Every structure is written in C-alpha cells, then in structure tokens.
Short mmCIF file of N, CA, C and O in Angstrom, two decimals:
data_model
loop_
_atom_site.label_atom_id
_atom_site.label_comp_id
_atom_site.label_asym_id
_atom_site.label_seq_id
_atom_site.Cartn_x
_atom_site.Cartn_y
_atom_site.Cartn_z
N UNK E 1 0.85 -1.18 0.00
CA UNK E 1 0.00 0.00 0.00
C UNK E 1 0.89 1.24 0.00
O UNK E 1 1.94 1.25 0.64
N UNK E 2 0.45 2.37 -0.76
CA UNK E 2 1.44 3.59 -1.08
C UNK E 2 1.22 4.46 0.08
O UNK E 2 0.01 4.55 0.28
N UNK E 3 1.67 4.90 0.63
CA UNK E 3 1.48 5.92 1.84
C UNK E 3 1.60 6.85 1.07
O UNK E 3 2.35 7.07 0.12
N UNK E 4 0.50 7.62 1.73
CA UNK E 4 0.27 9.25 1.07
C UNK E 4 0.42 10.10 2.66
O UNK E 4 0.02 9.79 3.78
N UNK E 5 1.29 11.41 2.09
CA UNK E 5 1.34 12.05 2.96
C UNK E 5 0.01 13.18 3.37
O UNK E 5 -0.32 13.72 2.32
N UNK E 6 -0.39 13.41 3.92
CA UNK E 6 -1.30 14.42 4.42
C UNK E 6 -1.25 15.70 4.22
O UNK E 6 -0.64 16.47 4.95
N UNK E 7 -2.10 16.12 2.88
CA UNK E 7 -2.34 17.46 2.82
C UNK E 7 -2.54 18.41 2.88
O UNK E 7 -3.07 18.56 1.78
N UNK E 8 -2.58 19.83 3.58
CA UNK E 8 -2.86 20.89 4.26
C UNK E 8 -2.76 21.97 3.19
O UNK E 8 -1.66 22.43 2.88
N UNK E 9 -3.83 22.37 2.65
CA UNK E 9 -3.74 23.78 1.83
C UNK E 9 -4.26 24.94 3.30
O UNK E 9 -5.06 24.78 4.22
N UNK E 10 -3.30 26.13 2.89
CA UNK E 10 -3.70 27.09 3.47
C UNK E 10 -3.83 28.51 2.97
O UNK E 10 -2.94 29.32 2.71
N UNK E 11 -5.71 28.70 2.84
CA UNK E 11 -6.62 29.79 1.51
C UNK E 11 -6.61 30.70 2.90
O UNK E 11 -6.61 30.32 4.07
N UNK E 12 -6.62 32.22 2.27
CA UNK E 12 -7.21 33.34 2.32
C UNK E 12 -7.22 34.47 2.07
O UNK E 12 -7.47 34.43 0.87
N UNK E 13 -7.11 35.81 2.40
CA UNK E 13 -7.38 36.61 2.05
C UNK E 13 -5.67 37.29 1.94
O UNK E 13 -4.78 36.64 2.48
N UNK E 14 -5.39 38.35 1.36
CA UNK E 14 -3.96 38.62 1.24
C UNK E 14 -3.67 39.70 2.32
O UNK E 14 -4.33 40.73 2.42
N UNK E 15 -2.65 39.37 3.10
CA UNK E 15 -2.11 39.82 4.44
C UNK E 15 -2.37 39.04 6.00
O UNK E 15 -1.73 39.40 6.99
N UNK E 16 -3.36 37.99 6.03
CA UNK E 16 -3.82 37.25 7.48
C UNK E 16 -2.38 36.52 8.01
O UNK E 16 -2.24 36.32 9.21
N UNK E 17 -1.40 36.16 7.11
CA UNK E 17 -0.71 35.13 7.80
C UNK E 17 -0.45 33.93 7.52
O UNK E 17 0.23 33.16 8.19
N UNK E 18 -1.14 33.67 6.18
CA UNK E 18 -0.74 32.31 5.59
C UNK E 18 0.22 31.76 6.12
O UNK E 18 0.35 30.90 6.98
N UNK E 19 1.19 32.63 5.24
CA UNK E 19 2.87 31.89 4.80
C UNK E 19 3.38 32.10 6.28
O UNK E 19 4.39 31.44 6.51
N UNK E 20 2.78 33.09 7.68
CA UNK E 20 3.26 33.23 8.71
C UNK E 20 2.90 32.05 9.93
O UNK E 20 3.02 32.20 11.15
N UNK E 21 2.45 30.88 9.19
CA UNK E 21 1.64 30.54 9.94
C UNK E 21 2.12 28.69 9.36
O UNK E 21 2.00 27.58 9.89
N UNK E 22 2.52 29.06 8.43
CA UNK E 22 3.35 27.85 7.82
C UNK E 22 4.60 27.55 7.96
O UNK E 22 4.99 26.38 7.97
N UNK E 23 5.48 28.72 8.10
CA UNK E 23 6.69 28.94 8.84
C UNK E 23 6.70 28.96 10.36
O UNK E 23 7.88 28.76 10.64
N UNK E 24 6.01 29.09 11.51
CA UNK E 24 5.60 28.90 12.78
C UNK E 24 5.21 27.40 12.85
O UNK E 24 5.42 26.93 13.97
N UNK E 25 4.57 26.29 11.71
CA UNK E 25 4.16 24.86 12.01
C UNK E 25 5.61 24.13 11.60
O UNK E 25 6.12 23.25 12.29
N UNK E 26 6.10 24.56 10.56
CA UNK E 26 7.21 23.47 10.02
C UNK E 26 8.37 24.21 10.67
O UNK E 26 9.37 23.56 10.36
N UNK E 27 8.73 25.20 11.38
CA UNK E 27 9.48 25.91 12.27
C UNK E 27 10.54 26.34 11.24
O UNK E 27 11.67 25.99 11.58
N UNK E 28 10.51 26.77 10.50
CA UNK E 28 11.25 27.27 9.09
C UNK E 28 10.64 28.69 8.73
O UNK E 28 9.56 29.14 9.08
N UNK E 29 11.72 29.33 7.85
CA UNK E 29 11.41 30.58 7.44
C UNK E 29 11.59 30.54 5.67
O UNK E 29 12.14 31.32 4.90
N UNK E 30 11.18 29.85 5.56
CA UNK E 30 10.96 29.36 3.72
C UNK E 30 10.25 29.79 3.07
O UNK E 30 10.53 29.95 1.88
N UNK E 31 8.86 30.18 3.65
CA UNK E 31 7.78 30.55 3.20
C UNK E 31 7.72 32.26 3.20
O UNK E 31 7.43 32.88 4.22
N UNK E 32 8.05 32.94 1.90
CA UNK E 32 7.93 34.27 1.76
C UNK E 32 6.77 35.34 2.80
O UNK E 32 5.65 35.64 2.37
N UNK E 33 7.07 35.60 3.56
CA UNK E 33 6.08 36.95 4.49
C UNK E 33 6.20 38.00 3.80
O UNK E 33 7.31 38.46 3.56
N UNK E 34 5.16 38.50 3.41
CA UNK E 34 4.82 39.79 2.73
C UNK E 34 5.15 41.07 4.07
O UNK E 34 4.66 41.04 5.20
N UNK E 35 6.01 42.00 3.58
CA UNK E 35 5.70 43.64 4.49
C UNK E 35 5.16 44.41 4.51
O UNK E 35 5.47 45.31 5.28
N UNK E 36 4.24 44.49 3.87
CA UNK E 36 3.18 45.40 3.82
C UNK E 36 2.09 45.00 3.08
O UNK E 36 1.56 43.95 3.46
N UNK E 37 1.46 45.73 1.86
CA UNK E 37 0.08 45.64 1.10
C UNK E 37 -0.12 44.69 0.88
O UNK E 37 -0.96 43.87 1.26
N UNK E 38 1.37 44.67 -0.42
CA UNK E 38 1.62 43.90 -1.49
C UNK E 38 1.92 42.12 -1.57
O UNK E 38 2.85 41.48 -1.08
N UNK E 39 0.98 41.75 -2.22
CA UNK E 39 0.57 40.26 -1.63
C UNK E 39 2.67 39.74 -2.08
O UNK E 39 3.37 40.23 -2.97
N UNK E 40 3.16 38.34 -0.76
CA UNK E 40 4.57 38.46 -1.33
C UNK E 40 4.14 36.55 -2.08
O UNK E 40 4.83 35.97 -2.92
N UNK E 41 3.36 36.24 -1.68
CA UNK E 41 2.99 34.61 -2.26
C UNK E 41 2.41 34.49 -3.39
O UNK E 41 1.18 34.54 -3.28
N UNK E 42 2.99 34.27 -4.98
CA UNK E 42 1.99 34.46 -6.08
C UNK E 42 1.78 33.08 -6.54
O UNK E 42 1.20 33.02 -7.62
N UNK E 43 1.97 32.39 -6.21
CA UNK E 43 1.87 30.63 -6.79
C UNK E 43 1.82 29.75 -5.49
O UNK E 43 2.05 30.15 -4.35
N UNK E 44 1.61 28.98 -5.72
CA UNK E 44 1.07 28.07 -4.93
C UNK E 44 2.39 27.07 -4.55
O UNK E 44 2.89 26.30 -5.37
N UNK E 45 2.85 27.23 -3.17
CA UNK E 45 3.96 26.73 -2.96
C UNK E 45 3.75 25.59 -1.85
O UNK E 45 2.78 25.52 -1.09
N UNK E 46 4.92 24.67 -1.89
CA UNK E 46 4.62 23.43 -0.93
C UNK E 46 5.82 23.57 0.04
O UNK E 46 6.99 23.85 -0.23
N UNK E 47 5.19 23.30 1.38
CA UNK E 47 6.32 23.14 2.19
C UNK E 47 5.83 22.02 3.12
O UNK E 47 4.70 21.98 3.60
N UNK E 48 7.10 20.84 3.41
CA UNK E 48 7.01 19.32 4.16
C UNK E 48 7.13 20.08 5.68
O UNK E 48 7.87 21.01 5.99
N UNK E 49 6.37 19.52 6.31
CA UNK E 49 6.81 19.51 7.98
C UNK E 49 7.55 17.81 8.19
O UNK E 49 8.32 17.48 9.09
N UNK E 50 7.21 17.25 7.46
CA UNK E 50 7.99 15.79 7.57
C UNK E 50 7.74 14.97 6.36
O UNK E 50 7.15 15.69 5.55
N UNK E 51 7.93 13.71 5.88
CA UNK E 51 7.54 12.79 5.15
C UNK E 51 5.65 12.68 5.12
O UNK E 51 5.00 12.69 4.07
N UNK E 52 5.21 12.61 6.14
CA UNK E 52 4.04 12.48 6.62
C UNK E 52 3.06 13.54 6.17
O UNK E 52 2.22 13.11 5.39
N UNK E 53 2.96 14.87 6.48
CA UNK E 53 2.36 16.07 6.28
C UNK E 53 3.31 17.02 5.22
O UNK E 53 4.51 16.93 4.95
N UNK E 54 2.48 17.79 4.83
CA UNK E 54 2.70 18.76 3.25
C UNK E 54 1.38 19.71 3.93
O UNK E 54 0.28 19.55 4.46
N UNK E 55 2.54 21.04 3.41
CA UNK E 55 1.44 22.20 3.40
C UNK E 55 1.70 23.19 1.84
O UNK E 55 2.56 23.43 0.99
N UNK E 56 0.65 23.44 2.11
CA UNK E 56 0.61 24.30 0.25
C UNK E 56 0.25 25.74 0.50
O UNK E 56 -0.95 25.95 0.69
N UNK E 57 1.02 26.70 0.53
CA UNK E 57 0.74 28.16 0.44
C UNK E 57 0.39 28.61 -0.61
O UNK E 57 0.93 28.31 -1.67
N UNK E 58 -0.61 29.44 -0.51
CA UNK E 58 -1.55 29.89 -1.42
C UNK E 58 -1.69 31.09 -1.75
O UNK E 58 -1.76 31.67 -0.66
N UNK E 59 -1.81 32.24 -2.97
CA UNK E 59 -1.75 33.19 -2.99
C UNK E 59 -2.93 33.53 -2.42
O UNK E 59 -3.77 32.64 -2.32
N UNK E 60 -3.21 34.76 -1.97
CA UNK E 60 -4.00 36.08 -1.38
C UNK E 60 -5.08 36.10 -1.75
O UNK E 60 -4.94 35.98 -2.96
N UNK E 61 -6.26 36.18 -1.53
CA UNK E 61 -7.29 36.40 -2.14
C UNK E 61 -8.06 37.63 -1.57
O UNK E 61 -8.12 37.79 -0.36
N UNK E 62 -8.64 38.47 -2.41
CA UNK E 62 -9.24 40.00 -2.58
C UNK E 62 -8.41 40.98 -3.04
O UNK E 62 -8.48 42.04 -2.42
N UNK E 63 -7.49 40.91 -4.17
CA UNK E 63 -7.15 41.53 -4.46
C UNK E 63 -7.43 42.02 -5.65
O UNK E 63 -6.67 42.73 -6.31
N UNK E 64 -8.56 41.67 -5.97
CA UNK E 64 -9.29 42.04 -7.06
C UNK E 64 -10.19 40.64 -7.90
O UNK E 64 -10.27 39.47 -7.51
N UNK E 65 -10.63 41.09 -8.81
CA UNK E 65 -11.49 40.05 -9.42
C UNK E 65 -10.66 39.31 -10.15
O UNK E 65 -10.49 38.15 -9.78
N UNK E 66 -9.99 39.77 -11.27
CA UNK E 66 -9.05 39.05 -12.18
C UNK E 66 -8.14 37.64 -11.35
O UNK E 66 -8.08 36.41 -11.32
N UNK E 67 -7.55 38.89 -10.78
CA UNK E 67 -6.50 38.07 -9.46
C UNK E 67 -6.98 36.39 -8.90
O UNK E 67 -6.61 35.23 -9.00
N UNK E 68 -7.84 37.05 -8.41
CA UNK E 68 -9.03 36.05 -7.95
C UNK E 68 -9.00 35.09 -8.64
O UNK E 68 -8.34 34.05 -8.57
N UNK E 69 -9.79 35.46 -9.38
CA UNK E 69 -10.41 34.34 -10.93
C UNK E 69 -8.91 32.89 -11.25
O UNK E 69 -8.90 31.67 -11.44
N UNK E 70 -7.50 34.37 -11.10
CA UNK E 70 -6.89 33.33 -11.65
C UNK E 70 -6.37 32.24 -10.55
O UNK E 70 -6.08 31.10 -10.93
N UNK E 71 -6.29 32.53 -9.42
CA UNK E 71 -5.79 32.10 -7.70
C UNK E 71 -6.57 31.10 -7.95
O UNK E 71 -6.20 29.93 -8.09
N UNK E 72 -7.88 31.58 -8.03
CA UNK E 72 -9.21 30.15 -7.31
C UNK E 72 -8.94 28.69 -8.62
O UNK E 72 -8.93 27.46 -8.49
N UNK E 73 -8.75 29.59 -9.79
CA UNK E 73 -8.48 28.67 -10.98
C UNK E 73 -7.06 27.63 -10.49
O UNK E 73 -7.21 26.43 -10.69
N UNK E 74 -5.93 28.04 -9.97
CA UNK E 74 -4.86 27.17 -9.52
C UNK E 74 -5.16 26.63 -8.22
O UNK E 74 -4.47 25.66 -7.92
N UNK E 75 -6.21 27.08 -7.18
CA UNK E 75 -6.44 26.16 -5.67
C UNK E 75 -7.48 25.65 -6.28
O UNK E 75 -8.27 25.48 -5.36
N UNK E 76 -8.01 25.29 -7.29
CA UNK E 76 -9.07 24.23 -7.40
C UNK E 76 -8.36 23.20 -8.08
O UNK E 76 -8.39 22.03 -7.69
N UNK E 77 -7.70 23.61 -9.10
CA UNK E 77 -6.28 22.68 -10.15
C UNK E 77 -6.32 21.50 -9.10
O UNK E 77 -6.91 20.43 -9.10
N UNK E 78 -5.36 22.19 -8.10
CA UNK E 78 -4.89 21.23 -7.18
C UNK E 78 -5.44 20.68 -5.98
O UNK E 78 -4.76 19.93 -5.27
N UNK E 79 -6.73 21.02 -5.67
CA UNK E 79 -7.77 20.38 -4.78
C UNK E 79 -8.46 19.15 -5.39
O UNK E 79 -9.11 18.36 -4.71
N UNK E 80 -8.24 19.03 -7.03
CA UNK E 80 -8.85 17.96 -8.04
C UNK E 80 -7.98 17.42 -7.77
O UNK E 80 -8.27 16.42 -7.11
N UNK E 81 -6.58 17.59 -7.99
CA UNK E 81 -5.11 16.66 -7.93
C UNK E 81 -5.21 15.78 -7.06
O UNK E 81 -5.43 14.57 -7.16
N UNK E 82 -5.00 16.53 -6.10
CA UNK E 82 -4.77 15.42 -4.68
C UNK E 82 -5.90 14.66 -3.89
O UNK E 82 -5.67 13.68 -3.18
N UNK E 83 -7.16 15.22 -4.09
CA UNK E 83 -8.53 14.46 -3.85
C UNK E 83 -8.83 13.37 -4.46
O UNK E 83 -9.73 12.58 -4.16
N UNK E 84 -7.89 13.28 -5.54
CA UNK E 84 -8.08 11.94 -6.52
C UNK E 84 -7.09 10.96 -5.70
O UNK E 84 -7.19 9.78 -6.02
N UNK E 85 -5.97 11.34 -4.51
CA UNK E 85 -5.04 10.79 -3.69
C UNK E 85 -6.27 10.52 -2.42
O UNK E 85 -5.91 9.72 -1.55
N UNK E 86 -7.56 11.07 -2.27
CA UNK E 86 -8.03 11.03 -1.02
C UNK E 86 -6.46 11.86 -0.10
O UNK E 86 -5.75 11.42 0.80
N UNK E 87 -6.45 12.90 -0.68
CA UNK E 87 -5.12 13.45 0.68
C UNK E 87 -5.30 14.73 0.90
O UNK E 87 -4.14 15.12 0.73
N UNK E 88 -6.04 15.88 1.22
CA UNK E 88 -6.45 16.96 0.81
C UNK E 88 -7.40 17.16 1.81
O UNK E 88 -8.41 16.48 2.03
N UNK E 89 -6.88 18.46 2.59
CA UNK E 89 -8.12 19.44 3.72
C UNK E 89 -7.90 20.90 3.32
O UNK E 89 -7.08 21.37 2.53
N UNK E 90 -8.60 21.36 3.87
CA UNK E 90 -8.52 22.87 3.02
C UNK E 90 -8.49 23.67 4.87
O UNK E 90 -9.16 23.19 5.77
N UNK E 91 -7.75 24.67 5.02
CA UNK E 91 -7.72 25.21 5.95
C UNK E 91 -7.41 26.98 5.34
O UNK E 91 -6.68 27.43 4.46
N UNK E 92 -8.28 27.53 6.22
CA UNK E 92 -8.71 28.88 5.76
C UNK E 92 -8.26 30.24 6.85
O UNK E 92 -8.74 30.23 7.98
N UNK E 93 -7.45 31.24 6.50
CA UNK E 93 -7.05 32.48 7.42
C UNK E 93 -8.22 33.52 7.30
O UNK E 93 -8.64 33.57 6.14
N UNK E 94 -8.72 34.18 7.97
CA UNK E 94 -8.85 35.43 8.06
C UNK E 94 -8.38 36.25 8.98
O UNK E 94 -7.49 35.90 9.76
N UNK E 95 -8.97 37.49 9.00
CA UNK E 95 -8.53 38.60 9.62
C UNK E 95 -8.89 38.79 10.92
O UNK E 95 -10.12 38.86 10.93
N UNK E 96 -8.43 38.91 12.06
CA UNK E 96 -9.49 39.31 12.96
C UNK E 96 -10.08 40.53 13.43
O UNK E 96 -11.01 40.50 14.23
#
C-alpha cells in the first residue's frame, strides 16, 4: 500500500498570515512573508513539515477580481489533484 502524505492547503485573504503561519508549524522561514500591502505569495507553494504532512501556500485572495479568478483557478487545479489521492483538507485564514 502507497502511503500518502497528508495534505494541508492554506486559503485566504492577502495579508492574514498564511505563509506566517506555515513557517511557525514546520518551524522554518521558507515561506515568503509579505511587508506590507503587497501580496509576497503568487503561486502556490509546498512546504514538508515531515515525510508524513505537506502544506501548500496559497496566494491572497481580494485583491481584485481578475486576481481572484486566476488564484481560485490554480487552488481548485490542485484540490482535483490530490482528492483523486483522497489526501487533501482545506484550511482557511482570516482577519481578525
């Protein structure tokens, strides 16, 4: 039997903390933190906390419609990908 590692996408809005929050779980600073406005995550990036678990940073969302359109078009890509693995949860930031 193939062991699949455990998937963790992490969606939301641009500035909550994604990538700050992915670098705080896998205790690494790999994952680009934006300084201000300007979203710093534009593709959809993977980072291992071990063999076992995978997390996927995700660009920003509200930064317009286009933006959008094209973001949701690459986190759905790959929510088809890996659901066909049964390996895939979706975990979501906002603001408080």
């Amino acid at each position: 039997m193939e062991f699949l590692p455990f998937n963790i996408m992490v969606v939301g809005a641009t500035g909550v903390g994604k990538s700050a929050t992915i670098n705080a779980v896998v205790n690494d600073n790999s994952a680009v933190v934006g300084d201000g406005p300007a979203p710093a995550t534009v593709d959809i990036n993977c980072y291992d906390l071990d063999d076992r678990m995978r997390f996927w940073d995700t660009p920003g969302l509200g930064d317009g419609i286009a933006e959008d359109r094209r973001h949701k078009k690459k986190i759905y890509g790959l929510l088809r990908r890996k659901r066909k693995k049964r390996s895939v949860t979706l975990h979501t930031c906002s603001r408080a």
